[in-house]
PDB file of C-alpha atoms and ligand atoms in Angstrom:
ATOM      1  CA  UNK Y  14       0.000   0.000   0.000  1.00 75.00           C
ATOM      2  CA  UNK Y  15       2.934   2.390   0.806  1.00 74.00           C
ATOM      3  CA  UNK Y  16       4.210   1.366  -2.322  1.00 77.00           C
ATOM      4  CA  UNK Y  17       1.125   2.399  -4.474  1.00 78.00           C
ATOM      5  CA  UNK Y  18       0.735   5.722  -2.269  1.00 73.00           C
ATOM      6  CA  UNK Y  19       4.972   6.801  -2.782  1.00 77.00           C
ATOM      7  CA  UNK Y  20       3.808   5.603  -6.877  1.00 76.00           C
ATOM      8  CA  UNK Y  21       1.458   8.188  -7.033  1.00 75.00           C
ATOM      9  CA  UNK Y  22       3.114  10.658  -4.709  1.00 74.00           C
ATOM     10  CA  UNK Y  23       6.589  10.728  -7.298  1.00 73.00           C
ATOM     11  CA  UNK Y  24       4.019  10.578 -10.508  1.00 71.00           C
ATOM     12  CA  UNK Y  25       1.996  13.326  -8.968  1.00 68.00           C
ATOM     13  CA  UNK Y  26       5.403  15.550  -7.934  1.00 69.00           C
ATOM     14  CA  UNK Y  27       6.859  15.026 -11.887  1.00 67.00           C
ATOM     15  CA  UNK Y  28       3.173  16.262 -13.052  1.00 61.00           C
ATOM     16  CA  UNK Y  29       3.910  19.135 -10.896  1.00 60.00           C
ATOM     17  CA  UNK Y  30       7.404  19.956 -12.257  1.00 58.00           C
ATOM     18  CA  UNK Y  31       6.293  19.474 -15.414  1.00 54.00           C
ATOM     19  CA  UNK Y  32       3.550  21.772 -15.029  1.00 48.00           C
ATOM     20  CA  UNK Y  33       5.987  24.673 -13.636  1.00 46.00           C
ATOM     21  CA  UNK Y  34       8.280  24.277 -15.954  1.00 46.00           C
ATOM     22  CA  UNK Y  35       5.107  25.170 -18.935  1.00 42.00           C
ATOM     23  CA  UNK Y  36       3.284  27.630 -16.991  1.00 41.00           C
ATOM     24  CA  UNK Y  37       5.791  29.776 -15.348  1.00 41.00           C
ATOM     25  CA  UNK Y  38       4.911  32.404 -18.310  1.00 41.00           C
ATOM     26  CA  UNK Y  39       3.375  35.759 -17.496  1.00 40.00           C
ATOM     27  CA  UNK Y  40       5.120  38.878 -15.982  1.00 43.00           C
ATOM     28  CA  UNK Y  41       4.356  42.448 -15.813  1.00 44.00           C
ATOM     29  CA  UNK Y  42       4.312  43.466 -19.436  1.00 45.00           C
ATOM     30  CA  UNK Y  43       6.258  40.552 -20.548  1.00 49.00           C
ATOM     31  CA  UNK Y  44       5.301  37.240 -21.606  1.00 45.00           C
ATOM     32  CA  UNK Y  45       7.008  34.405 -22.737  1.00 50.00           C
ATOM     33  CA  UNK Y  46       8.038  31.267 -24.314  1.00 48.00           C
ATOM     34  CA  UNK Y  47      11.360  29.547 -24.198  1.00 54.00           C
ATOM     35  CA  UNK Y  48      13.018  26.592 -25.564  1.00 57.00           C
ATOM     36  CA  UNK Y  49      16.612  25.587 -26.754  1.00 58.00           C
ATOM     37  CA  UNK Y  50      17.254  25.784 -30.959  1.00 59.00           C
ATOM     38  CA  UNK Y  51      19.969  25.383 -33.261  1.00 67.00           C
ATOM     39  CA  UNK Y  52      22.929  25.190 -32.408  1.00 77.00           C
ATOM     40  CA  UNK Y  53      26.467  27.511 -33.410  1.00 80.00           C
ATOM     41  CA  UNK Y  54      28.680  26.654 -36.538  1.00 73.00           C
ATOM     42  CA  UNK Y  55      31.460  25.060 -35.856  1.00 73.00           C
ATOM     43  CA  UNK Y  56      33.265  28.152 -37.050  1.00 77.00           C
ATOM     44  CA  UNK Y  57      32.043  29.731 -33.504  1.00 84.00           C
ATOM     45  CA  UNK Y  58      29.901  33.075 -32.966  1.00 88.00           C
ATOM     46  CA  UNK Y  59      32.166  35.532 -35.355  1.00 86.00           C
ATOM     47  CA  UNK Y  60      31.390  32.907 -38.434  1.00 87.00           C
ATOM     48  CA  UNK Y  61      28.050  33.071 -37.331  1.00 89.00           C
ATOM     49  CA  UNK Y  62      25.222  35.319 -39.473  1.00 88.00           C
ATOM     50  CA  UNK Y  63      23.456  35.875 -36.117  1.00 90.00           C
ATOM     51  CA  UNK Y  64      25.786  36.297 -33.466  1.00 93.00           C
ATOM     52  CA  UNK Y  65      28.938  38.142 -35.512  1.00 93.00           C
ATOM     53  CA  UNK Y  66      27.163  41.409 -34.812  1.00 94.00           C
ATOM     54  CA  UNK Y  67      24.820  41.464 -32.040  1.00 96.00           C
ATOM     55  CA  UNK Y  68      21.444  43.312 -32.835  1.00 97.00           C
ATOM     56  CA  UNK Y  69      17.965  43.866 -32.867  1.00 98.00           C
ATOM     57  CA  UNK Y  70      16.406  43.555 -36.512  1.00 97.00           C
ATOM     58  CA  UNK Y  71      12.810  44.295 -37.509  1.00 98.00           C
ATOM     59  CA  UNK Y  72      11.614  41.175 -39.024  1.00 97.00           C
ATOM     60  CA  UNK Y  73       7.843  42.548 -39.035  1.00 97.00           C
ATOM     61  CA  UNK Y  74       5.157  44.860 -38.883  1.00 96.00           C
ATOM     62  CA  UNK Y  75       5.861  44.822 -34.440  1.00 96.00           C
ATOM     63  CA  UNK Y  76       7.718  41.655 -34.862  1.00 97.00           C
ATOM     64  CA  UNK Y  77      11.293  42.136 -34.007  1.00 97.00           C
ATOM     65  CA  UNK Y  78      14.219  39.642 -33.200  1.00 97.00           C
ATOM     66  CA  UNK Y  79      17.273  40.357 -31.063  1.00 97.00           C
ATOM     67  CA  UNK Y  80      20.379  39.005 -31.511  1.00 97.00           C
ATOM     68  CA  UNK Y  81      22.512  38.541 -27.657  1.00 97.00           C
ATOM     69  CA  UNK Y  82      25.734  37.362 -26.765  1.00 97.00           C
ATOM     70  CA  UNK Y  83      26.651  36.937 -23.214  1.00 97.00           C
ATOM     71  CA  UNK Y  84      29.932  37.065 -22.722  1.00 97.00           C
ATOM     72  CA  UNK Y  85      32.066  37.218 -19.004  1.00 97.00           C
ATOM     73  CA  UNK Y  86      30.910  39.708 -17.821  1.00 98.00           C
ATOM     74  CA  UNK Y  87      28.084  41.598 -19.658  1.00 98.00           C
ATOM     75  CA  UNK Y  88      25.875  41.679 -22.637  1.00 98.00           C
ATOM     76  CA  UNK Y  89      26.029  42.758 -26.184  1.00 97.00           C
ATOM     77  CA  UNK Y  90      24.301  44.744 -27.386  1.00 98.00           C
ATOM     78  CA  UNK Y  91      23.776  46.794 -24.599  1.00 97.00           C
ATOM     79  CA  UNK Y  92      21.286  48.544 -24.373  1.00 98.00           C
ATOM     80  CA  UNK Y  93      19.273  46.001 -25.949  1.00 98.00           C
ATOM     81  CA  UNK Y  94      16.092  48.421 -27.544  1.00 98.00           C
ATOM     82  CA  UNK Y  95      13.122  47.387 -28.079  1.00 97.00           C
ATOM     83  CA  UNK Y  96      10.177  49.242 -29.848  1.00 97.00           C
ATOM     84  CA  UNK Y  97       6.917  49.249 -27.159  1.00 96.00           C
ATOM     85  CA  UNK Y  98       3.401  46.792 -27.953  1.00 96.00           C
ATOM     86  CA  UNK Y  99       5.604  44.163 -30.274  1.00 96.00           C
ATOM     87  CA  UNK Y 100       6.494  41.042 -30.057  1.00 96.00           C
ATOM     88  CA  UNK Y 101      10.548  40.552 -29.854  1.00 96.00           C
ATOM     89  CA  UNK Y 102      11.858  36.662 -30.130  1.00 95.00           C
ATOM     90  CA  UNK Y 103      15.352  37.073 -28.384  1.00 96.00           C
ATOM     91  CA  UNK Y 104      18.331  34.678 -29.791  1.00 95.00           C
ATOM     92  CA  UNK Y 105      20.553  34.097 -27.102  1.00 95.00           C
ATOM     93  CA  UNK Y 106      24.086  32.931 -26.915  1.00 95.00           C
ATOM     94  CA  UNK Y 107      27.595  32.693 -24.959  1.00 95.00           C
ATOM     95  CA  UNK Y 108      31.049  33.619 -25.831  1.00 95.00           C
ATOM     96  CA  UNK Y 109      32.599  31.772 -22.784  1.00 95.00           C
ATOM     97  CA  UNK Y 110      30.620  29.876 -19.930  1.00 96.00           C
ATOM     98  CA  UNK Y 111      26.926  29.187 -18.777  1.00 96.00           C
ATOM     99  CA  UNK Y 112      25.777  32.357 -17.995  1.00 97.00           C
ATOM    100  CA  UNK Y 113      22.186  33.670 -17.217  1.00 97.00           C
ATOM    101  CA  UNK Y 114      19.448  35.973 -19.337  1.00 97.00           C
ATOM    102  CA  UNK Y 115      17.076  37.139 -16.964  1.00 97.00           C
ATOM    103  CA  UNK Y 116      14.944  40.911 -17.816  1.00 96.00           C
ATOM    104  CA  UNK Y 117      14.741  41.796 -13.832  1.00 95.00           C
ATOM    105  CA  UNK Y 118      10.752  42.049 -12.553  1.00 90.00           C
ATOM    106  CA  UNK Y 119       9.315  39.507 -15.218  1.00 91.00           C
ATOM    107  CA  UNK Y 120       9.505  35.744 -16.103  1.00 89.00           C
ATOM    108  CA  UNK Y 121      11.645  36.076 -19.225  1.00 93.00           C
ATOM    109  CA  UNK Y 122      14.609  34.120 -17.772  1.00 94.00           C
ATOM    110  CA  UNK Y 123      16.709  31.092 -19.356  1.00 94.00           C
ATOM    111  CA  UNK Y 124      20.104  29.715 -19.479  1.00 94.00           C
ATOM    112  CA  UNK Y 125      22.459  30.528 -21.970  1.00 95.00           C
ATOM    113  CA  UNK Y 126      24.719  27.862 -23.106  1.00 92.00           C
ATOM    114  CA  UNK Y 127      27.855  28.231 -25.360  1.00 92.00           C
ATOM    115  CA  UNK Y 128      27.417  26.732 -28.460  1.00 90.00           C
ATOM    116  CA  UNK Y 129      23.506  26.681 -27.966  1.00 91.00           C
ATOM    117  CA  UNK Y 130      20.937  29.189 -28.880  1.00 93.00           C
ATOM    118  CA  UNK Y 131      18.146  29.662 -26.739  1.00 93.00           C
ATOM    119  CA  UNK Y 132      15.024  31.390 -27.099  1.00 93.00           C
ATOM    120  CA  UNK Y 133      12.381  33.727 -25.905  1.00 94.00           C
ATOM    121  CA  UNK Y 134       9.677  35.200 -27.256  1.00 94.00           C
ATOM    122  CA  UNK Y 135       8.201  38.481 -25.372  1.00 94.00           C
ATOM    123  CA  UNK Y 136       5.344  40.997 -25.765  1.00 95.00           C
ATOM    124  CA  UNK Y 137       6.527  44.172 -25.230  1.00 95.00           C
ATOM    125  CA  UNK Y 138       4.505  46.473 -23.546  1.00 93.00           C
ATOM    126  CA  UNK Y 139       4.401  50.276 -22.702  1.00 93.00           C
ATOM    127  CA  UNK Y 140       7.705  52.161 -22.522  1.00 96.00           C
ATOM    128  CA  UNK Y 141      10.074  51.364 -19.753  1.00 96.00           C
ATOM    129  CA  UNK Y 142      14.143  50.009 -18.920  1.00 97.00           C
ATOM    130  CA  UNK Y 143      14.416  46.850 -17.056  1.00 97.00           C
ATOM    131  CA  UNK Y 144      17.378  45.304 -16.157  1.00 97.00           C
ATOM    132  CA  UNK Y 145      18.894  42.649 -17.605  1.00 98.00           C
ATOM    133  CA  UNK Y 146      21.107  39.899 -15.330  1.00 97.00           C
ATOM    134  CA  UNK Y 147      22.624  36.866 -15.456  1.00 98.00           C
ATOM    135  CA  UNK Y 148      21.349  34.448 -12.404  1.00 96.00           C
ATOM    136  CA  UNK Y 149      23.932  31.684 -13.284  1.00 97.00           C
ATOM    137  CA  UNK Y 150      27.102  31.576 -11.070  1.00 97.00           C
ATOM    138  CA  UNK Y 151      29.892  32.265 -13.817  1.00 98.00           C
ATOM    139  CA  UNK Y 152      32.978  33.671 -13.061  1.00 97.00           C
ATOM    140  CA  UNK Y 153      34.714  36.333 -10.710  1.00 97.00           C
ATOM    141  CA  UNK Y 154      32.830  39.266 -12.152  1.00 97.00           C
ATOM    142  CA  UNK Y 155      29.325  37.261 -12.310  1.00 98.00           C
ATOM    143  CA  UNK Y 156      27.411  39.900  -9.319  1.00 97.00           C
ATOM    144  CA  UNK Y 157      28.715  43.007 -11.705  1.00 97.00           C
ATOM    145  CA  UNK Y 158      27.325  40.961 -14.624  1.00 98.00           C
ATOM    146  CA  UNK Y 159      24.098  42.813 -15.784  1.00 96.00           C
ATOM    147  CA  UNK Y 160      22.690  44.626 -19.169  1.00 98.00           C
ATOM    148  CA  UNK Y 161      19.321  46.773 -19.944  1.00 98.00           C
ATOM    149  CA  UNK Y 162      16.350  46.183 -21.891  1.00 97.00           C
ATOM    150  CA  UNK Y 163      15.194  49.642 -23.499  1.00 97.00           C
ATOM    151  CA  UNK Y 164      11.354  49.384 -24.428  1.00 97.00           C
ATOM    152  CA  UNK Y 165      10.915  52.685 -25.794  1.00 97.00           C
TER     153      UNK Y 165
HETATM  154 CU1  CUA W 221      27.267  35.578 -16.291  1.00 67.81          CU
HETATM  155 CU2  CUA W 221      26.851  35.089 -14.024  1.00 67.81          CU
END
């Protein structure tokens, strides 16, 4: 009986997690999605179209898409700006280590892995600067590590 009752308790507790890990999503004029994509040439981020020049680009009418490298110990570009009421897919990557992409004061917040590209998608909303930080331990100069997020 135990048996059945731990069962259901660790099935239960993986639901949970699982269920976390998709909802976590809303923030104060941020939302978001996030998974892992592609990953970086061989040739490494300055043979690579998206990453050799960090930017935000304008791929539609309020659709944007922003290009990051984190590197020890900051972000490029930085400011990152943003146009307000659009909806900006951020392309993440490292130079070095793991580091963190977190905009402070919402839920847009993932690793960043070197050699990996992960993603967020956001809805901007009205104007405003939030700070950008990495929450993964990475180095000497990880506490100074931290960027902005223009929405103007
Ligand atoms: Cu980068 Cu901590």
């Amino acid at each position: 009986n135990y048996e059945k009752i731990w069962l259901a308790a660790s099935v239960l507790l993986i639901l949970l997690l699982l269920g976390s890990v998709t909802y976590g999503a809303v923030g104060p004029g941020v939302a978001m999605v996030s998974d892992s994509e592609q990953a970086i040439d061989a040739g490494g981020l300055d043979d690579d179209d998206r990453f050799s020049e960090p930017r935000v680009e304008q791929v539609g009418e309020n659709e944007y898409e922003a290009y990051v490298v984190a590197y020890q110990f900051g972000f490029q570009p930085d400011p990152i700006v943003v146009p307000e009421n659009s909806t900006v897919t951020f392309y993440v990557t490292s130079r070095d280590v793991i580091h963190g992409f977190e905009v402070a004061g919402t839920n847009a917040n993932t690793m960043v892995v070197p050699g990996e590209v992960s993603k967020i998608t956001v809805e901007t909303d009205d104007r405003q600067e939030y700070g950008l930080i990495c929450n993964e331990y990475c180095g000497a100069g990880h506490h100074v590590m931290e960027g902005k997020v223009n929405v103007v």
